Amino acid sequence: MKKKVLALVLAAAMASSMATSVSVFAEAEAATATVADLPAEAQFEPNADYDEYTVVEYTIEDIQADLVCTVSTNKDHTEFYLECNFYGDDQMTKTTYDGKEYTVEEDKTGFMKGDTPAILDKALEQNIWVPIGDAAASDDAAATDGAAEIKGVTEDKLPAEPQFEANKDYDKWTVVEYTIEDIQADLVCTVSAKEDNSEFYLECNFYGDDQMTKTTYDGKEYTVEEDKTGFMKGDTPAILDKAIEQDLWVYFDNGADAAEATDDAAATDGAATAADLPAEAQFEPNKDYDEYTVVEYTIEDIQADLVCTVSTNKDHTEFYLECNFYGDDQMTKTTYDGKEYTVEEDKTGFMKGDTPAILDKALEQNIWVPIEK
């Protein structure tokens, strides 16, 4: 009887183990990525004896040594080949994994055995695997077939949605999530930068005030040249450090933009229709413009709910807004330079204050229906 129970337990354990292996394999297969998705540029070529690889940024905390590791692995993640450089010495470990425990089989210098499990844990956790060799070539060919080469990343790879437009006087931009710890204030910053990171333009909102800093960088020290409110000078270096460390830059006027433009073109083969709008329009769009949307908006202090029709030109530099508030038809005409709205006309004089927030919401929801002429 005992033998029969033991056999059943062993069978169940084997079934569970097989299910786990299948699950791990499926996750690894589903997570196929491209080089552009990696958190940093690889400092070592992946090992062609394996199926896929990733890049892991890792810090040895007690000595504050920052590593950029290339981790190659087989499809089922039972074996890993890790390479990095530490203080001028090339490191390599070869490790097996049974799903619970890592066994370091080889350690080139004898230095990395202790940190290897944590690095491999991070590799599995971030789950960004690029195919090696023929598979990679095939993926690259499919990705670049008829498309522009992408420099940097596309906007969907950023850690958060930007709250400010990037500054087009610069070469690239990113979004940084940052917390001012002593007052637990969470910021979402748009950071525009020169190609060589010698100058940064940062914008965010803190407790209702728009913040801006302009900063130069010599590779060692930041110098805040401008600080719009005088509040952000102290935190700016830490935010810029984070921007450089995460290294997720969207470039202006290059392959990334071209790819997005291609996506936009494909999407506007399927431009939005009236059925896609969040509410039925209460005003006809203005035919002097190219496209329109509908925005639902609440004036919070008086709890007034509006349904606004917003007409605009293709480049969103001018907006024509109409809505009804307490029985009065409202209209504003507004220009936009990418940073600031200027209300040129306000039919009743009532809507000037709320118009920028309504237009922000229109741009954020990004559902534009072509206007029939």
XYZ file of C-alpha atoms in Angstrom:
373
model
C 0.000 0.000 0.000
C 2.812 2.376 0.916
C 4.559 1.641 -2.374
C 1.370 2.417 -4.299
C 0.935 5.780 -2.508
C 4.582 6.635 -3.124
C 4.202 5.813 -6.806
C 1.180 8.096 -7.073
C 3.034 10.929 -5.343
C 6.011 10.533 -7.673
C 3.737 10.482 -10.729
C 2.024 13.676 -9.579
C 5.365 15.342 -8.964
C 6.592 14.387 -12.435
C 3.395 15.706 -14.023
C 3.760 18.986 -12.122
C 7.402 19.263 -13.163
C 6.511 18.642 -16.820
C 3.716 21.226 -16.670
C 6.134 23.767 -15.178
C 8.690 23.057 -17.904
C 6.069 23.456 -20.607
C 4.906 26.712 -19.007
C 8.460 28.086 -18.789
C 9.101 27.063 -22.380
C 5.876 28.726 -23.568
C 6.702 31.949 -21.729
C 10.207 32.041 -23.151
C 8.893 31.440 -26.649
C 6.214 34.110 -26.325
C 8.727 36.705 -25.128
C 10.773 36.882 -28.347
C 12.117 40.419 -28.764
C 14.545 42.446 -30.903
C 17.834 44.128 -29.993
C 15.960 47.450 -29.666
C 13.959 46.026 -26.740
C 17.012 45.234 -24.622
C 17.668 47.492 -21.595
C 21.255 48.266 -22.720
C 23.644 47.677 -25.609
C 25.368 44.285 -25.389
C 29.070 44.496 -24.538
C 29.628 40.836 -25.518
C 28.314 38.930 -28.524
C 25.815 36.206 -27.565
C 27.087 32.616 -27.625
C 25.998 31.026 -30.907
C 25.800 27.587 -29.237
C 22.579 28.751 -27.568
C 19.118 29.724 -28.840
C 18.481 33.195 -27.444
C 20.051 35.906 -25.331
C 19.374 39.031 -23.290
C 21.281 41.874 -21.641
C 21.125 42.413 -17.882
C 22.237 45.538 -16.026
C 23.405 44.538 -12.553
C 25.129 46.268 -9.636
C 27.361 44.504 -7.118
C 26.033 46.554 -4.227
C 28.806 46.278 -1.621
C 31.368 47.734 -4.040
C 28.918 49.676 -6.267
C 30.221 48.017 -9.432
C 27.848 48.339 -12.411
C 27.891 45.425 -14.874
C 26.284 44.972 -18.285
C 25.977 41.218 -18.792
C 25.190 39.231 -21.935
C 23.236 36.103 -20.967
C 22.824 33.370 -23.599
C 20.481 30.436 -22.951
C 18.711 27.487 -24.522
C 14.986 27.511 -25.239
C 13.924 25.835 -21.989
C 16.252 27.954 -19.831
C 18.038 24.988 -18.277
C 21.507 26.289 -19.152
C 22.982 29.810 -19.181
C 26.228 31.281 -20.507
C 27.015 34.668 -18.930
C 29.678 37.173 -19.966
C 30.523 40.612 -18.610
C 33.503 42.797 -17.777
C 34.401 43.761 -14.241
C 37.167 46.316 -13.657
C 38.908 45.399 -16.915
C 38.639 41.607 -16.581
C 36.341 39.603 -18.855
C 34.118 37.336 -16.782
C 32.303 34.154 -17.878
C 30.116 31.651 -16.061
C 28.298 28.586 -17.371
C 25.329 27.562 -15.234
C 22.662 24.844 -15.217
C 19.178 25.369 -13.759
C 16.580 22.804 -12.669
C 13.803 25.358 -12.187
C 14.634 25.801 -8.494
C 18.387 26.024 -8.093
C 21.311 27.305 -10.156
C 24.540 25.278 -10.355
C 27.555 27.242 -11.626
C 29.533 24.660 -13.629
C 32.268 27.035 -14.821
C 33.536 30.394 -13.542
C 36.379 31.820 -15.656
C 37.931 34.023 -12.946
C 36.346 32.495 -9.857
C 34.851 35.891 -9.041
C 31.279 35.685 -10.415
C 29.897 32.489 -8.857
C 28.199 34.351 -6.002
C 26.437 36.973 -8.138
C 25.509 34.756 -11.097
C 22.200 33.446 -9.622
C 20.943 37.000 -8.960
C 21.892 38.077 -12.495
C 20.116 35.067 -14.009
C 17.059 35.723 -11.821
C 16.950 39.256 -13.245
C 17.308 37.881 -16.800
C 14.327 35.558 -16.286
C 12.314 38.270 -14.532
C 12.731 40.900 -17.289
C 11.939 38.159 -19.872
C 13.328 39.943 -22.948
C 14.898 37.285 -25.190
C 16.378 37.903 -28.636
C 16.835 34.909 -30.973
C 20.467 34.017 -31.808
C 21.797 33.185 -35.291
C 19.458 32.007 -38.048
C 16.345 32.755 -36.005
C 17.578 36.283 -35.331
C 18.417 36.866 -38.986
C 14.973 35.664 -39.967
C 13.280 37.940 -37.427
C 15.412 40.923 -38.502
C 14.580 40.320 -42.149
C 10.871 40.164 -41.378
C 11.048 43.267 -39.206
C 12.997 45.370 -41.710
C 11.215 44.209 -44.844
C 10.147 47.472 -46.437
C 10.547 49.403 -43.176
C 13.022 52.042 -42.063
C 15.766 51.055 -39.621
C 14.785 52.106 -36.127
C 17.250 54.075 -34.041
C 16.494 53.994 -30.350
C 13.031 52.807 -29.307
C 9.449 53.612 -30.219
C 7.181 55.499 -27.843
C 5.314 52.374 -26.730
C 8.527 51.108 -25.050
C 8.665 54.070 -22.633
C 7.853 53.427 -18.949
C 4.897 55.851 -18.933
C 2.820 58.037 -21.230
C 4.406 61.490 -21.630
C 2.591 64.354 -19.923
C 4.551 66.963 -21.908
C 5.474 67.095 -25.586
C 9.158 66.521 -26.255
C 11.226 69.570 -27.217
C 12.046 69.331 -30.934
C 15.093 71.569 -30.561
C 16.811 68.400 -29.301
C 17.684 65.058 -30.919
C 15.889 62.527 -28.727
C 13.604 62.241 -25.729
C 12.383 59.856 -23.034
C 10.001 59.656 -20.085
C 11.240 59.210 -16.509
C 9.102 58.247 -13.520
C 10.610 59.786 -10.384
C 9.599 60.127 -6.736
C 10.696 62.990 -4.478
C 11.134 60.711 -1.482
C 10.882 63.102 1.484
C 7.446 64.302 0.390
C 6.438 61.186 -1.607
C 5.614 63.195 -4.729
C 5.453 61.086 -7.902
C 6.536 62.844 -11.106
C 6.332 61.808 -14.758
C 9.045 63.791 -16.532
C 9.635 64.337 -20.245
C 13.378 64.624 -20.819
C 14.618 65.896 -24.194
C 18.344 65.592 -24.904
C 21.120 66.214 -27.382
C 22.494 63.137 -29.152
C 25.648 63.152 -26.964
C 23.763 63.855 -23.692
C 25.538 67.192 -23.326
C 22.291 69.107 -22.796
C 18.895 68.188 -21.350
C 15.496 69.874 -21.299
C 13.218 68.510 -18.554
C 9.500 69.154 -18.052
C 7.093 67.801 -15.460
C 4.224 68.907 -13.264
C 4.510 69.122 -9.508
C 1.424 69.925 -7.391
C -0.247 71.738 -10.282
C 2.780 73.792 -11.348
C 4.555 73.078 -14.638
C 8.264 72.661 -14.037
C 11.132 73.095 -16.525
C 14.889 72.833 -16.206
C 17.596 73.206 -18.834
C 20.826 71.455 -17.919
C 24.283 70.927 -19.418
C 26.423 67.863 -18.719
C 30.170 67.330 -19.181
C 30.045 63.593 -18.527
C 30.766 64.031 -14.820
C 28.697 66.905 -13.497
C 25.313 68.456 -14.293
C 24.923 72.239 -14.388
C 21.320 73.461 -14.202
C 21.303 76.575 -16.417
C 17.574 77.344 -16.086
C 14.959 76.350 -13.505
C 11.504 77.758 -14.291
C 10.158 77.694 -10.721
C 13.413 77.374 -8.786
C 12.103 74.159 -7.272
C 13.619 71.396 -9.424
C 17.337 72.194 -9.385
C 18.074 69.744 -6.590
C 16.271 66.746 -8.104
C 17.177 67.314 -11.751
C 20.552 65.459 -11.637
C 18.929 62.314 -10.192
C 16.174 62.413 -12.824
C 18.733 62.805 -15.626
C 20.824 59.977 -14.153
C 17.749 57.774 -14.373
C 17.087 58.868 -17.970
C 20.638 57.927 -18.988
C 20.552 54.671 -17.023
C 17.259 53.405 -18.494
C 18.532 54.366 -21.969
C 15.148 54.354 -23.719
C 15.358 57.191 -26.232
C 12.872 58.082 -28.942
C 14.649 59.944 -31.748
C 13.263 62.821 -33.822
C 13.312 62.587 -37.641
C 14.839 59.146 -38.004
C 13.916 55.520 -38.401
C 11.882 55.371 -35.207
C 9.729 58.284 -36.340
C 9.500 56.773 -39.817
C 8.309 53.498 -38.340
C 5.722 55.311 -36.266
C 4.645 57.271 -39.331
C 4.253 53.972 -41.192
C 2.173 52.643 -38.321
C 0.106 55.841 -38.385
C -0.420 55.501 -42.111
C -1.529 51.914 -41.641
C -3.819 53.029 -38.845
C -5.368 55.734 -40.967
C -6.119 53.312 -43.612
C -8.304 52.823 -40.713
C -8.874 56.339 -39.546
C -11.389 56.533 -36.717
C -15.101 56.803 -37.412
C -17.863 58.493 -35.436
C -18.575 55.087 -33.849
C -15.129 55.177 -32.172
C -15.790 58.442 -30.350
C -16.489 58.355 -26.598
C -19.855 60.112 -27.002
C -22.210 61.350 -29.696
C -21.259 64.800 -30.999
C -23.619 67.561 -29.902
C -22.134 69.998 -32.444
C -21.183 69.410 -36.073
C -17.422 69.606 -36.705
C -16.096 72.784 -38.335
C -15.456 72.100 -42.034
C -12.658 74.656 -42.165
C -10.558 72.005 -40.364
C -9.315 68.508 -41.247
C -10.481 66.250 -38.426
C -12.452 66.270 -35.218
C -13.101 64.429 -31.983
C -15.517 64.478 -29.064
C -14.316 65.087 -25.509
C -16.292 64.437 -22.347
C -15.154 66.889 -19.687
C -16.284 67.856 -16.181
C -15.771 71.303 -14.645
C -14.978 69.900 -11.225
C -15.729 72.819 -8.879
C -19.293 73.079 -10.154
C -19.681 69.471 -11.345
C -20.792 70.517 -14.817
C -20.516 67.764 -17.443
C -19.703 68.894 -20.978
C -19.624 67.063 -24.305
C -17.299 69.065 -26.545
C -16.702 68.849 -30.297
C -13.080 69.711 -31.055
C -12.106 70.375 -34.690
C -8.449 70.746 -35.666
C -5.998 70.884 -38.565
C -3.673 67.983 -39.396
C -0.700 69.247 -37.391
C -2.813 70.180 -34.348
C -1.629 73.769 -34.262
C -5.167 75.192 -34.194
C -8.353 74.015 -32.465
C -12.000 75.007 -32.728
C -14.034 73.886 -29.693
C -17.812 73.929 -29.262
C -19.982 72.773 -26.379
C -23.050 73.764 -24.416
C -22.880 74.888 -20.826
C -26.092 75.532 -18.869
C -28.037 76.313 -22.045
C -25.424 78.601 -23.624
C -23.476 77.516 -26.702
C -19.762 77.955 -26.104
C -16.963 78.358 -28.676
C -13.220 78.868 -28.389
C -10.578 79.129 -31.100
C -7.089 78.242 -29.890
C -3.562 78.036 -31.326
C -0.897 75.630 -30.019
C 2.891 75.719 -30.430
C 3.461 72.244 -28.976
C 3.998 73.620 -25.474
C 1.404 76.280 -24.769
C -2.191 76.971 -25.804
C -3.257 80.517 -26.716
C -7.024 81.075 -26.720
C -7.562 83.567 -29.566
C -11.371 83.701 -29.328
C -13.831 82.858 -26.528
C -17.470 83.400 -27.550
C -18.874 83.858 -24.038
C -15.679 84.614 -22.142
C -16.400 81.626 -19.911
C -14.358 78.786 -21.430
C -10.846 80.239 -21.664
C -9.715 78.661 -18.391
C -10.910 75.124 -19.155
C -10.050 75.009 -22.863
C -6.397 73.872 -22.401
C -7.431 70.905 -20.239
C -10.108 69.895 -22.766
C -7.603 70.091 -25.628
C -5.070 68.106 -23.602
C -7.682 65.392 -23.211
C -8.446 65.497 -26.941
C -4.772 64.975 -27.783
C -4.364 62.293 -25.131
C -7.327 60.164 -26.273
C -6.108 60.600 -29.887
C -9.314 59.572 -31.671
C -9.635 61.771 -34.751
C -12.350 61.416 -37.383
C -11.726 62.956 -40.844
C -14.100 65.818 -41.633
C -16.047 65.430 -44.860
C -15.861 68.567 -46.994
